[in-house]
Short mmCIF file of C-alpha atoms and ligand atoms in Angstrom, two decimals:
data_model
loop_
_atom_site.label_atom_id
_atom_site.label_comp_id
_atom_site.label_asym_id
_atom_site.label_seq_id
_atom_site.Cartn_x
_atom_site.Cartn_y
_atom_site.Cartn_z
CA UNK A 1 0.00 0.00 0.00
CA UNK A 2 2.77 2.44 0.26
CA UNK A 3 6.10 2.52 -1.55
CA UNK A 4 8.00 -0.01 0.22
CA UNK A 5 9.17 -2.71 -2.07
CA UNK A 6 7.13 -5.62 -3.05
CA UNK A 7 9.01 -8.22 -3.39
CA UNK A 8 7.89 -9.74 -6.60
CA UNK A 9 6.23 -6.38 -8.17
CA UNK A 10 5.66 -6.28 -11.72
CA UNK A 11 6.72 -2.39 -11.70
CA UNK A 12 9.37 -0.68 -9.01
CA UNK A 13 10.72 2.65 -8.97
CA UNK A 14 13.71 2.67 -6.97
CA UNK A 15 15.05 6.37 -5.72
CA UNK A 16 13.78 7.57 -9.65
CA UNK A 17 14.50 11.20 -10.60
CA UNK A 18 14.25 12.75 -13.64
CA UNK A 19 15.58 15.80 -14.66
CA UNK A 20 15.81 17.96 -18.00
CA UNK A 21 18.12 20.50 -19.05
CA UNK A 22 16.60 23.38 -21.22
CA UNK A 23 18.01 26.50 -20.85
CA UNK A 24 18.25 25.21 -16.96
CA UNK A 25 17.53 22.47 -15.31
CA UNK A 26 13.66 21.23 -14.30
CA UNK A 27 13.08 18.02 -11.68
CA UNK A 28 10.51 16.55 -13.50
CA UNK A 29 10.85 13.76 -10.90
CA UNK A 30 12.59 13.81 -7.65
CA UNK A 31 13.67 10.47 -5.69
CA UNK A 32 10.63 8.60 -6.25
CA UNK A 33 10.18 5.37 -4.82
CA UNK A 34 7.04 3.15 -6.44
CA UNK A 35 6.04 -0.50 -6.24
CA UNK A 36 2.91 -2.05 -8.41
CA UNK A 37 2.09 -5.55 -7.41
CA UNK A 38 0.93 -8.15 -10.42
CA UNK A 39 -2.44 -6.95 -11.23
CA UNK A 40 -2.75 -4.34 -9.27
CA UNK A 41 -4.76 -0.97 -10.80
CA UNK A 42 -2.95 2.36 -10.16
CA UNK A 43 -4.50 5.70 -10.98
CA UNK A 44 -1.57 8.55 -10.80
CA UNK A 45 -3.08 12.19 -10.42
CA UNK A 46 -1.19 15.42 -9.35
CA UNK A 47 -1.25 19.03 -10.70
CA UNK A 48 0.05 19.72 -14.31
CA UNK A 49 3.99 19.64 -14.32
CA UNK A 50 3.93 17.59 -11.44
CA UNK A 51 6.03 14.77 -13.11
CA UNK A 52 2.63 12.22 -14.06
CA UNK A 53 3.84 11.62 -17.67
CA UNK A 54 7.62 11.68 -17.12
CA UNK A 55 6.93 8.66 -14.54
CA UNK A 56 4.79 6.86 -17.45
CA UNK A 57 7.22 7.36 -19.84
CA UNK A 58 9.76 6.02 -17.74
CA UNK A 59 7.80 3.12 -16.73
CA UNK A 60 7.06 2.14 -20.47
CA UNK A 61 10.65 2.47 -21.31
CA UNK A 62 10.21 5.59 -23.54
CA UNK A 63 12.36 6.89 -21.88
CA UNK A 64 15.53 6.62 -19.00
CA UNK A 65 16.27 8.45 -15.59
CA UNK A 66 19.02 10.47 -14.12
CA UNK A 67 18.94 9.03 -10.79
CA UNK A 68 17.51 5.59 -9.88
CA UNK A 69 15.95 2.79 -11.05
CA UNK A 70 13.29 1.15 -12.52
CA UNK A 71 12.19 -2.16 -13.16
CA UNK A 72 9.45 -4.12 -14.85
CA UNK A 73 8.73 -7.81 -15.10
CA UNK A 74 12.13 -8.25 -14.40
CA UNK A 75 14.24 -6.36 -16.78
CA UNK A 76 15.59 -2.94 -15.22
CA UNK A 77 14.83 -1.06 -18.35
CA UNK A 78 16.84 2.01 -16.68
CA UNK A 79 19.92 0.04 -17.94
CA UNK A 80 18.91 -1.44 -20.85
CA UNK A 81 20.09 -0.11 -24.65
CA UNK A 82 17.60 1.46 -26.74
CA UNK A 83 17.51 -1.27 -28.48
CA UNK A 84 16.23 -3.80 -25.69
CA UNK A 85 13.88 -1.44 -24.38
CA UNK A 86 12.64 -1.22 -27.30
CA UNK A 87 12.17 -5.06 -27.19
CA UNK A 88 10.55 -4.55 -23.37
CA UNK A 89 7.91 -2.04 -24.89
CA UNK A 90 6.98 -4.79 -27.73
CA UNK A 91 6.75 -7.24 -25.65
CA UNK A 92 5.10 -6.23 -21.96
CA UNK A 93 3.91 -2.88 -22.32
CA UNK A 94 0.53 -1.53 -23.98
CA UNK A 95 0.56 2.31 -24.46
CA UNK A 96 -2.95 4.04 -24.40
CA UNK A 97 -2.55 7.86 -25.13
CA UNK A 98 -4.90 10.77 -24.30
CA UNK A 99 -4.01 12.06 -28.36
CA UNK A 100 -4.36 8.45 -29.68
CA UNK A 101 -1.07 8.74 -31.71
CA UNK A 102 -2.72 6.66 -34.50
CA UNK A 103 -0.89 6.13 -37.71
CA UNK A 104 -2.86 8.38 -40.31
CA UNK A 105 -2.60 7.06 -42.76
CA UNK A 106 -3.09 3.43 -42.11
CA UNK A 107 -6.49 1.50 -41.03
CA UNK A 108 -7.84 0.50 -38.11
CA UNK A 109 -6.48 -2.86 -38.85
CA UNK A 110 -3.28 -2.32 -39.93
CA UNK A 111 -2.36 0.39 -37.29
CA UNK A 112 -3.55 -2.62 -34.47
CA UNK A 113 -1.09 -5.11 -36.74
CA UNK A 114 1.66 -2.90 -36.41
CA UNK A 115 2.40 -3.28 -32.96
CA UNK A 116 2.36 -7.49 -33.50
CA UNK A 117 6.15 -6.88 -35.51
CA UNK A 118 7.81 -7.89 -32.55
CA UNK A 119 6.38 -11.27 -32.59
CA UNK A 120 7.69 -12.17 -36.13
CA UNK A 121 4.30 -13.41 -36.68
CA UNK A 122 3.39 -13.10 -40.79
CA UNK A 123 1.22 -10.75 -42.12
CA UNK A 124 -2.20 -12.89 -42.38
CA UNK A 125 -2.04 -14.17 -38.56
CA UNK A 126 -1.06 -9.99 -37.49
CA UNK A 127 -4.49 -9.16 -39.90
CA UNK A 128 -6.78 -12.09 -37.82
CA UNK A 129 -5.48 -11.30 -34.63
CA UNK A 130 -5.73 -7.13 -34.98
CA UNK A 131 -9.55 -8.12 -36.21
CA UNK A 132 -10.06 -10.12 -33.48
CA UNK A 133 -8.98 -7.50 -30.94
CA UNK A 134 -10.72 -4.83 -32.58
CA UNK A 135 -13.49 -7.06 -32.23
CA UNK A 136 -13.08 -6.91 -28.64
CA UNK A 137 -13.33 -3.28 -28.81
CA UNK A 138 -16.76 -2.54 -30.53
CA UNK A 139 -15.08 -2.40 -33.96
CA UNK A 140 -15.28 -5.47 -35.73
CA UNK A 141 -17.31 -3.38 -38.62
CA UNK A 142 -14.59 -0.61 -38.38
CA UNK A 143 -11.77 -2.35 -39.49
CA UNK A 144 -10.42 -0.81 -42.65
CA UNK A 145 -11.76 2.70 -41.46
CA UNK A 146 -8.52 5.08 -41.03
CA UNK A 147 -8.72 7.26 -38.22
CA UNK A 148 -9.73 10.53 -39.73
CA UNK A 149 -13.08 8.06 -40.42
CA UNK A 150 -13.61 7.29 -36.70
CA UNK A 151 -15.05 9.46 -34.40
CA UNK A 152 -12.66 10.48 -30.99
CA UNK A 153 -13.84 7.42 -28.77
CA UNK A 154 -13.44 4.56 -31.72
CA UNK A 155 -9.83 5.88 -32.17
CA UNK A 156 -9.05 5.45 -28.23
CA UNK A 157 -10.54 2.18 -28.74
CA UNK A 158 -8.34 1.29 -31.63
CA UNK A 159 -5.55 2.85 -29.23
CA UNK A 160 -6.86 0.40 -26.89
CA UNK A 161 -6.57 -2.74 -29.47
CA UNK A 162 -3.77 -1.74 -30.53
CA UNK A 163 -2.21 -1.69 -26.42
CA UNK A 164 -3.32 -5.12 -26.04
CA UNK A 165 -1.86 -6.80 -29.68
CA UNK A 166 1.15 -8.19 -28.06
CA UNK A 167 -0.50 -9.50 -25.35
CA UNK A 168 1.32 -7.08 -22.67
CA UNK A 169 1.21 -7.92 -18.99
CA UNK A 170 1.27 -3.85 -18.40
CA UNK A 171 -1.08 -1.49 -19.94
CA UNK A 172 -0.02 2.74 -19.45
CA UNK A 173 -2.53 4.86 -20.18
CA UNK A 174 -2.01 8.64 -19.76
CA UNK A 175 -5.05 10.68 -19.99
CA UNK A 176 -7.43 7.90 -22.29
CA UNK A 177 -10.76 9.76 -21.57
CA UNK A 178 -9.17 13.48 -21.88
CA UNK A 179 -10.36 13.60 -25.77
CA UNK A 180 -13.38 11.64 -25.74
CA UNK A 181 -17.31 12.54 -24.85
CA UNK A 182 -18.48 10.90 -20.86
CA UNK A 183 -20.03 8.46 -22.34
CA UNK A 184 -16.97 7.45 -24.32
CA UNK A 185 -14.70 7.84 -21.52
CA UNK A 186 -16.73 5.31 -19.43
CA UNK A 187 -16.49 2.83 -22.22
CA UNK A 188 -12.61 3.36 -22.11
CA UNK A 189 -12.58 2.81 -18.39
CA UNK A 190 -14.87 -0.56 -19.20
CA UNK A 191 -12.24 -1.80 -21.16
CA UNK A 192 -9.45 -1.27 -18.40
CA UNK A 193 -11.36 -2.56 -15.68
CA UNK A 194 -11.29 -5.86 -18.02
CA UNK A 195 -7.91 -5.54 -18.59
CA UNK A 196 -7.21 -5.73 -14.55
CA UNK A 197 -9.92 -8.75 -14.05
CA UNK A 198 -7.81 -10.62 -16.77
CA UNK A 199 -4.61 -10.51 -14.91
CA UNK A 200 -2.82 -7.30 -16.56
CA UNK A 201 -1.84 -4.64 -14.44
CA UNK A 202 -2.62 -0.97 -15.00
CA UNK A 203 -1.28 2.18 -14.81
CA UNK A 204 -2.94 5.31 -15.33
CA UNK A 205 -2.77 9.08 -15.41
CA UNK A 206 -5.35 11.24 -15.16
CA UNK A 207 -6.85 14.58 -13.73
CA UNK A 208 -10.16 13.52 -12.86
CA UNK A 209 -10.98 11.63 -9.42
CA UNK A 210 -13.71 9.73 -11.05
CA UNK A 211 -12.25 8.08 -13.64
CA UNK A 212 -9.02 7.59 -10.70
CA UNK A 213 -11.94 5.83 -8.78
CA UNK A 214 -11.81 2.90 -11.23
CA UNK A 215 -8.59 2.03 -9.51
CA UNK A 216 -7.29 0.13 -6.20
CA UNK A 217 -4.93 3.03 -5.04
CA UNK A 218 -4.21 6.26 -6.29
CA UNK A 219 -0.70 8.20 -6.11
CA UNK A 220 -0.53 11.59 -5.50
CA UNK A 221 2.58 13.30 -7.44
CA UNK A 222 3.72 17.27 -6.63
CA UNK A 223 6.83 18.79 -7.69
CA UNK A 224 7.98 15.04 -9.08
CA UNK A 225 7.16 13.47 -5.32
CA UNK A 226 4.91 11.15 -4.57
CA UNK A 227 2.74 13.80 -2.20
CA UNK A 228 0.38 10.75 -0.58
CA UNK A 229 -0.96 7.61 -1.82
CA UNK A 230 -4.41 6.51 -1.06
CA UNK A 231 -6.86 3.55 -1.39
CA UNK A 232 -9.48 4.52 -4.14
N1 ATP B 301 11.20 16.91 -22.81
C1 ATP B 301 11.21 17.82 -21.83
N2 ATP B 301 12.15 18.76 -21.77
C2 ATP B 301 12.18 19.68 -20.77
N3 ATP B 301 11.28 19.72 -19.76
C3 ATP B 301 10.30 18.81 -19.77
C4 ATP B 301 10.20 17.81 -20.80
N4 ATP B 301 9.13 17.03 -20.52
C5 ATP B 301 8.58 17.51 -19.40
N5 ATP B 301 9.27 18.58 -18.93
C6 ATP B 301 8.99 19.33 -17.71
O1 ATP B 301 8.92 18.40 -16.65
C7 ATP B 301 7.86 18.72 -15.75
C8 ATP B 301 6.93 17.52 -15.61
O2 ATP B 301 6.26 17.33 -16.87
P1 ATP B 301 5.17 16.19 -17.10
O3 ATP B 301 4.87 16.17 -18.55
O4 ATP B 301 5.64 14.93 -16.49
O5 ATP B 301 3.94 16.77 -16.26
P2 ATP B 301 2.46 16.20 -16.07
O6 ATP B 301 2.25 15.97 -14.63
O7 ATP B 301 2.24 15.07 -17.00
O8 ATP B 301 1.58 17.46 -16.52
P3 ATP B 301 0.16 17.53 -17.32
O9 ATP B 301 -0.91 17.24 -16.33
O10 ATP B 301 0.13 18.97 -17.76
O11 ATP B 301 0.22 16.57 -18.46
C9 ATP B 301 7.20 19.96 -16.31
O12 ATP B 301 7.68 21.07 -15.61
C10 ATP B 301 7.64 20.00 -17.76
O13 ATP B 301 7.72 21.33 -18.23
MG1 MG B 302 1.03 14.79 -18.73
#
């Protein structure tokens, strides 16, 4: 419940800080110490600047720290090479983002097949298995729409199809309901909630205490420290 370590957690941040030079120097993140258990739901909310993406980023392996460091499913992805973090986020992360970050020009289908590369599988079984997820979503009669022919919710749901392809253990999401309507939104937050109830575990950023209310905890982040941490 707090940020001692768990001994077998799927995600720790050990003593994490994060810090950018531009034209100075801003602590993005400042000795942050974070465990998620297997399966566990985490809703991270804090004011804006207050470090929420810069921990998601470094907790999908977009991304390395100054200080610290961080682990998940094993591999401390703080010391990896681009290269095999790169082969972490294929494998045992799904990224959900509030601005979708679709491929434009490709279709529903393809942009959900796209993220399968990394399993070498051939381009029929990526096409069947992208269908069948999209499926999953509401879209099975949306699959060779491209985005600009989808309104704002089916592209976070293609987002969403596309964060589950590889079949990741962790799913990030930063913001999924900031660019879709309520009703939307609570569709997205379906969809997590049955990501947690089928043994992923999820992480997720966002400014609004009800859609943090979908997880078990919530951590509070100011000035790039965890501030509290709460039940939900
Ligand atoms: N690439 C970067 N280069 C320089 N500074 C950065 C960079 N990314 C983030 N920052 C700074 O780091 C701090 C934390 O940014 P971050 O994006 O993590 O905030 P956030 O909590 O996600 O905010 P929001 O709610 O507005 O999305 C901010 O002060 C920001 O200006
Ligand atoms: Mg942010």
């Amino acid at each position: 419940m707090d940020a001692t370590p768990i001994p077998d957690a799927q995600v720790a941040l050990d003593g994490v800080s994060k810090e950018y030079e531009l034209g100075g120097t801003v602590t993005a993140l400042d000795d942050v110490d974070l465990s998620l258990s297997p399966e566990s739901y985490t809703a991270v909310m804090g004011p804006s600047g207050s470090g929420k993406s810069t921990l998601l980023n470094l907790v999908g392996a977009l991304d390395t720290p100054t200080a610290g460091r961080v682990v998940v499913a094993g591999d401390e992805v703080s010391a990896l090479s681009e290269r095999e973090r790169a082969r972490v986020r294929g494998t045992e992360i799904g990224f959900v983002f509030q601005t979708f970050n679709l491929m434009p020009r490709l279709t529903a289908v393809e942009n959900v097949a796209l993220s399968l590369v990394f399993d070498g599988w051939d381009r029929e079984r990526r096409r069947d298995r992208a269908s069948d997820l999209l499926a999953r979503v509401g879209l099975g009669d949306r699959l060779d729409h491209r985005p600009n022919q989808l309104s704002g919710g089916q592209r976070q749901r293609v987002a969403i199809a596309r964060a589950l392809a590889a079949d990741p253990s962790l799913v990030l999401a930063d913001e999924p309901t900031g660019n879709v309507d309520t009703d939307t939104g609570a569709e997205v937050m379906g969809l997590l909630d049955d990501l947690q109830a089928d043994g992923n575990t999820v992480l997720l950023v966002t400014h609004e205490r009800r859609i943090a209310s979908h997880a078990d905890r919530i951590v509070h982040l100011r000035d790039g420290r965890v501030d509290r941490i709460e039940a939900a």
